[in-house]
Tab-separated table of N, CA, C and O in Angstrom:
chain	number	residue	atom	x	y	z
A	108	MET	N	115.024	147.403	69.791
A	108	MET	CA	113.756	147.397	70.478
A	108	MET	C	113.512	145.992	71.015
A	108	MET	O	113.759	145.009	70.331
A	109	GLN	N	113.023	145.918	72.246
A	109	GLN	CA	112.800	144.641	72.907
A	109	GLN	C	111.341	144.529	73.332
A	109	GLN	O	110.788	145.457	73.922
A	110	MET	N	110.716	143.383	73.024
A	110	MET	CA	109.345	143.167	73.461
A	110	MET	C	109.373	142.743	74.928
A	110	MET	O	110.075	141.812	75.303
A	111	ILE	N	108.591	143.446	75.746
A	111	ILE	CA	108.510	143.158	77.172
A	111	ILE	C	107.401	142.140	77.449
A	111	ILE	O	107.596	141.184	78.188
A	112	SER	N	106.228	142.359	76.863
A	112	SER	CA	105.083	141.492	77.108
A	112	SER	C	104.068	141.649	75.979
A	112	SER	O	104.028	142.690	75.323
A	113	SER	N	103.262	140.619	75.782
A	113	SER	CA	102.180	140.707	74.804
A	113	SER	C	100.980	139.933	75.328
A	113	SER	O	101.115	139.070	76.203
A	114	ARG	N	99.827	140.251	74.792
A	114	ARG	CA	98.619	139.530	75.187
A	114	ARG	C	97.565	139.648	74.091
A	114	ARG	O	97.623	140.530	73.243
A	115	ILE	N	96.605	138.733	74.150
A	115	ILE	CA	95.471	138.735	73.237
A	115	ILE	C	94.239	139.093	74.053
A	115	ILE	O	94.016	138.531	75.132
A	116	VAL	N	93.452	140.038	73.543
A	116	VAL	CA	92.274	140.527	74.249
A	116	VAL	C	91.034	140.212	73.410
A	116	VAL	O	90.872	140.758	72.316
A	117	PRO	N	90.150	139.320	73.885
A	117	PRO	CA	88.926	139.038	73.141
A	117	PRO	C	87.952	140.215	73.228
A	117	PRO	O	87.884	140.900	74.251
A	118	PHE	N	87.232	140.470	72.128
A	118	PHE	CA	86.222	141.527	72.106
A	118	PHE	C	85.152	141.168	71.089
A	118	PHE	O	85.352	140.313	70.236
A	119	ILE	N	84.013	141.830	71.183
A	119	ILE	CA	82.935	141.640	70.212
A	119	ILE	C	82.976	142.804	69.234
A	119	ILE	O	82.911	143.968	69.633
A	120	ASP	N	83.098	142.479	67.955
A	120	ASP	CA	83.119	143.497	66.904
A	120	ASP	C	81.750	144.158	66.833
A	120	ASP	O	80.734	143.487	66.670
A	121	SER	N	81.715	145.466	66.957
A	121	SER	CA	80.441	146.189	67.017
A	121	SER	C	79.675	146.176	65.692
A	121	SER	O	78.457	146.326	65.687
A	122	GLN	N	80.372	145.990	64.562
A	122	GLN	CA	79.675	145.993	63.274
A	122	GLN	C	79.104	144.622	62.924
A	122	GLN	O	77.966	144.501	62.510
A	123	SER	N	79.913	143.591	63.096
A	123	SER	CA	79.461	142.255	62.701
A	123	SER	C	78.927	141.427	63.880
A	123	SER	O	78.360	140.359	63.680
A	124	LEU	N	79.140	141.914	65.104
A	124	LEU	CA	78.739	141.226	66.338
A	124	LEU	C	79.370	139.836	66.466
A	124	LEU	O	78.803	138.928	67.059
A	125	THR	N	80.560	139.685	65.914
A	125	THR	CA	81.297	138.433	66.035
A	125	THR	C	82.422	138.593	67.045
A	125	THR	O	82.940	139.691	67.257
A	126	LEU	N	82.800	137.488	67.657
A	126	LEU	CA	83.905	137.488	68.608
A	126	LEU	C	85.216	137.582	67.844
A	126	LEU	O	85.421	136.872	66.861
A	127	SER	N	86.083	138.463	68.281
A	127	SER	CA	87.367	138.668	67.631
A	127	SER	C	88.439	138.803	68.699
A	127	SER	O	88.128	138.852	69.894
A	128	ASN	N	89.681	138.880	68.290
A	128	ASN	CA	90.797	139.036	69.217
A	128	ASN	C	91.650	140.227	68.814
A	128	ASN	O	92.041	140.342	67.656
A	129	ALA	N	91.939	141.084	69.767
A	129	ALA	CA	92.878	142.182	69.565
A	129	ALA	C	94.225	141.740	70.131
A	129	ALA	O	94.294	140.902	71.026
A	130	ARG	N	95.270	142.307	69.585
A	130	ARG	CA	96.611	141.998	70.073
A	130	ARG	C	97.236	143.261	70.643
A	130	ARG	O	97.103	144.334	70.065
A	131	GLU	N	97.922	143.108	71.770
A	131	GLU	CA	98.630	144.217	72.400
A	131	GLU	C	100.041	143.731	72.735
A	131	GLU	O	100.218	142.591	73.162
A	132	ALA	N	101.012	144.601	72.532
A	132	ALA	CA	102.396	144.261	72.863
A	132	ALA	C	103.098	145.510	73.383
A	132	ALA	O	102.931	146.601	72.837
A	133	LEU	N	103.874	145.335	74.441
A	133	LEU	CA	104.635	146.426	75.034
A	133	LEU	C	106.101	146.244	74.673
A	133	LEU	O	106.673	145.168	74.887
A	134	PHE	N	106.693	147.293	74.102
A	134	PHE	CA	108.096	147.278	73.698
A	134	PHE	C	108.870	148.343	74.458
A	134	PHE	O	108.318	149.380	74.826
A	135	ARG	N	110.159	148.086	74.652
A	135	ARG	CA	111.060	149.079	75.249
A	135	ARG	C	112.116	149.406	74.206
A	135	ARG	O	112.748	148.510	73.632
A	136	ASP	N	112.312	150.712	73.964
A	136	ASP	CA	113.284	151.115	72.941
A	136	ASP	C	114.677	151.279	73.551
A	136	ASP	O	114.883	151.118	74.751
A	137	GLU	N	115.627	151.626	72.699
A	137	GLU	CA	117.024	151.744	73.096
A	137	GLU	C	117.249	152.852	74.122
A	137	GLU	O	118.200	152.824	74.886
A	138	ARG	N	116.374	153.857	74.132
A	138	ARG	CA	116.526	154.996	75.042
A	138	ARG	C	115.794	154.793	76.363
A	138	ARG	O	115.771	155.682	77.204
A	139	GLY	N	115.158	153.633	76.550
A	139	GLY	CA	114.457	153.351	77.785
A	139	GLY	C	112.991	153.738	77.771
A	139	GLY	O	112.310	153.587	78.770
A	140	GLY	N	112.501	154.238	76.635
A	140	GLY	CA	111.087	154.580	76.507
A	140	GLY	C	110.264	153.338	76.174
A	140	GLY	O	110.800	152.281	75.831
A	141	PHE	N	108.961	153.466	76.300
A	141	PHE	CA	108.063	152.342	76.040
A	141	PHE	C	107.088	152.685	74.917
A	141	PHE	O	106.643	153.817	74.801
A	142	LEU	N	106.770	151.676	74.101
A	142	LEU	CA	105.775	151.795	73.038
A	142	LEU	C	104.770	150.668	73.201
A	142	LEU	O	105.149	149.507	73.377
A	143	LEU	N	103.499	151.023	73.139
A	143	LEU	CA	102.440	150.027	73.192
A	143	LEU	C	101.872	149.874	71.786
A	143	LEU	O	101.425	150.847	71.178
A	144	TYR	N	101.930	148.652	71.258
A	144	TYR	CA	101.398	148.336	69.930
A	144	TYR	C	100.025	147.702	70.115
A	144	TYR	O	99.865	146.763	70.909
A	145	LEU	N	99.029	148.222	69.414
A	145	LEU	CA	97.671	147.699	69.470
A	145	LEU	C	97.227	147.331	68.059
A	145	LEU	O	97.430	148.096	67.122
A	146	CYS	N	96.616	146.173	67.889
A	146	CYS	CA	96.082	145.751	66.602
A	146	CYS	C	94.755	145.041	66.849
A	146	CYS	O	94.701	144.054	67.578
A	147	ASP	N	93.689	145.562	66.243
A	147	ASP	CA	92.385	144.919	66.432
A	147	ASP	C	92.172	143.867	65.356
A	147	ASP	O	92.465	144.073	64.202
A	148	GLY	N	91.700	142.739	65.727
A	148	GLY	CA	91.381	141.674	64.784
A	148	GLY	C	92.600	141.028	64.166
A	148	GLY	O	93.717	141.159	64.637
A	149	GLU	N	92.350	140.333	63.096
A	149	GLU	CA	93.400	139.629	62.376
A	149	GLU	C	94.227	140.620	61.568
A	149	GLU	O	93.798	141.713	61.258
A	150	PHE	N	95.428	140.196	61.212
A	150	PHE	CA	96.286	141.052	60.402
A	150	PHE	C	95.757	141.071	58.971
A	150	PHE	O	95.836	140.089	58.252
A	151	SER	N	95.155	142.165	58.588
A	151	SER	CA	94.615	142.323	57.245
A	151	SER	C	94.608	143.803	56.914
A	151	SER	O	94.965	144.639	57.729
A	152	ARG	N	94.167	144.136	55.737
A	152	ARG	CA	94.121	145.549	55.334
A	152	ARG	C	93.148	146.344	56.189
A	152	ARG	O	93.309	147.516	56.399
A	153	ALA	N	92.115	145.687	56.699
A	153	ALA	CA	91.089	146.379	57.478
A	153	ALA	C	91.459	146.511	58.957
A	153	ALA	O	90.781	147.212	59.695
A	154	ALA	N	92.515	145.856	59.389
A	154	ALA	CA	92.895	145.906	60.803
A	154	ALA	C	93.388	147.305	61.166
A	154	ALA	O	94.106	147.941	60.415
A	155	GLU	N	92.959	147.755	62.327
A	155	GLU	CA	93.425	149.046	62.838
A	155	GLU	C	94.625	148.799	63.733
A	155	GLU	O	94.588	147.965	64.631
A	156	GLU	N	95.705	149.517	63.467
A	156	GLU	CA	96.915	149.397	64.261
A	156	GLU	C	97.252	150.753	64.876
A	156	GLU	O	97.037	151.780	64.244
A	157	ARG	N	97.767	150.726	66.087
A	157	ARG	CA	98.172	151.954	66.768
A	157	ARG	C	99.495	151.718	67.490
A	157	ARG	O	99.769	150.632	67.969
A	158	LEU	N	100.281	152.779	67.584
A	158	LEU	CA	101.478	152.803	68.417
A	158	LEU	C	101.306	153.954	69.388
A	158	LEU	O	101.094	155.097	68.975
A	159	ILE	N	101.392	153.656	70.679
A	159	ILE	CA	101.194	154.671	71.703
A	159	ILE	C	102.455	154.756	72.553
A	159	ILE	O	102.844	153.758	73.182
A	160	PRO	N	103.118	155.913	72.581
A	160	PRO	CA	104.276	156.056	73.477
A	160	PRO	C	103.792	156.114	74.928
A	160	PRO	O	102.808	156.786	75.230
A	161	LEU	N	104.463	155.385	75.799
A	161	LEU	CA	104.081	155.341	77.213
A	161	LEU	C	105.262	155.744	78.087
A	161	LEU	O	106.415	155.458	77.760
A	162	GLY	N	104.947	156.363	79.205
A	162	GLY	CA	105.945	156.612	80.230
A	162	GLY	C	106.082	155.372	81.103
A	162	GLY	O	105.338	154.395	80.955
A	163	VAL	N	107.014	155.411	82.030
A	163	VAL	CA	107.252	154.271	82.906
A	163	VAL	C	106.000	153.939	83.716
A	163	VAL	O	105.615	152.768	83.842
A	164	ARG	N	105.345	154.941	84.264
A	164	ARG	CA	104.147	154.719	85.077
A	164	ARG	C	103.040	154.041	84.267
A	164	ARG	O	102.423	153.078	84.712
A	165	GLU	N	102.801	154.541	83.040
A	165	GLU	CA	101.761	153.959	82.186
A	165	GLU	C	102.098	152.526	81.792
A	165	GLU	O	101.221	151.665	81.716
A	166	ALA	N	103.391	152.262	81.518
A	166	ALA	CA	103.814	150.906	81.164
A	166	ALA	C	103.569	149.945	82.331
A	166	ALA	O	103.094	148.823	82.134
A	167	LEU	N	103.865	150.397	83.553
A	167	LEU	CA	103.603	149.560	84.727
A	167	LEU	C	102.115	149.318	84.929
A	167	LEU	O	101.701	148.223	85.304
A	168	ILE	N	101.309	150.337	84.675
A	168	ILE	CA	99.851	150.172	84.767
A	168	ILE	C	99.386	149.120	83.767
A	168	ILE	O	98.606	148.229	84.097
A	169	TRP	N	99.862	149.201	82.522
A	169	TRP	CA	99.476	148.227	81.492
A	169	TRP	C	99.900	146.818	81.906
A	169	TRP	O	99.126	145.863	81.787
A	170	LEU	N	101.131	146.679	82.400
A	170	LEU	CA	101.632	145.364	82.788
A	170	LEU	C	100.843	144.755	83.935
A	170	LEU	O	100.680	143.537	84.009
A	171	ASN	N	100.345	145.587	84.846
A	171	ASN	CA	99.683	145.093	86.055
A	171	ASN	C	98.163	145.160	86.006
A	171	ASN	O	97.509	144.954	87.034
A	172	GLU	N	97.589	145.439	84.838
A	172	GLU	CA	96.130	145.483	84.725
A	172	GLU	C	95.522	144.127	85.042
A	172	GLU	O	96.013	143.100	84.571
A	173	PRO	N	94.454	144.107	85.823
A	173	PRO	CA	93.751	142.832	86.029
A	173	PRO	C	93.073	142.408	84.715
A	173	PRO	O	92.777	143.252	83.866
A	174	PRO	N	92.835	141.123	84.533
A	174	PRO	CA	92.267	140.625	83.269
A	174	PRO	C	90.986	141.334	82.835
A	174	PRO	O	90.777	141.552	81.641
A	175	GLN	N	90.129	141.719	83.765
A	175	GLN	CA	88.887	142.384	83.368
A	175	GLN	C	89.127	143.786	82.805
A	175	GLN	O	88.251	144.341	82.152
A	176	ASP	N	90.318	144.348	83.011
A	176	ASP	CA	90.630	145.685	82.485
A	176	ASP	C	91.487	145.633	81.210
A	176	ASP	O	91.834	146.682	80.667
A	177	HIS	N	91.864	144.442	80.760
A	177	HIS	CA	92.665	144.351	79.530
A	177	HIS	C	91.923	145.039	78.389
A	177	HIS	O	90.714	144.910	78.256
A	178	GLY	N	92.643	145.767	77.570
A	178	GLY	CA	92.043	146.498	76.470
A	178	GLY	C	91.714	147.932	76.821
A	178	GLY	O	91.155	148.664	76.005
A	179	SER	N	92.049	148.374	78.015
A	179	SER	CA	91.688	149.723	78.460
A	179	SER	C	92.385	150.821	77.652
A	179	SER	O	91.879	151.935	77.580
A	180	PHE	N	93.512	150.531	77.029
A	180	PHE	CA	94.214	151.558	76.261
A	180	PHE	C	93.590	151.784	74.890
A	180	PHE	O	93.984	152.660	74.151
A	181	TRP	N	92.573	150.988	74.517
A	181	TRP	CA	91.867	151.197	73.253
A	181	TRP	C	90.891	152.357	73.368
A	181	TRP	O	90.476	152.933	72.379
A	182	ARG	N	90.458	152.707	74.556
A	182	ARG	CA	89.451	153.761	74.729
A	182	ARG	C	90.014	155.117	74.523
A	182	ARG	O	91.093	155.443	74.598
């Protein structure tokens, strides 16, 4: 598996109203498929992590998102 790109997305935590950072990383597997890794906040037991399989079109959309749209795959 190869990491293609990663980024940090700032957000406001809805429970504590504090500024936090989410992490997103796009990976390409051996078969040519894509996986998007999402992790909200710091790495801890309470952090929510997700793996989302993406097609080529979705991976290109994620890579080319303008900064104001970063984090759109969390919705």
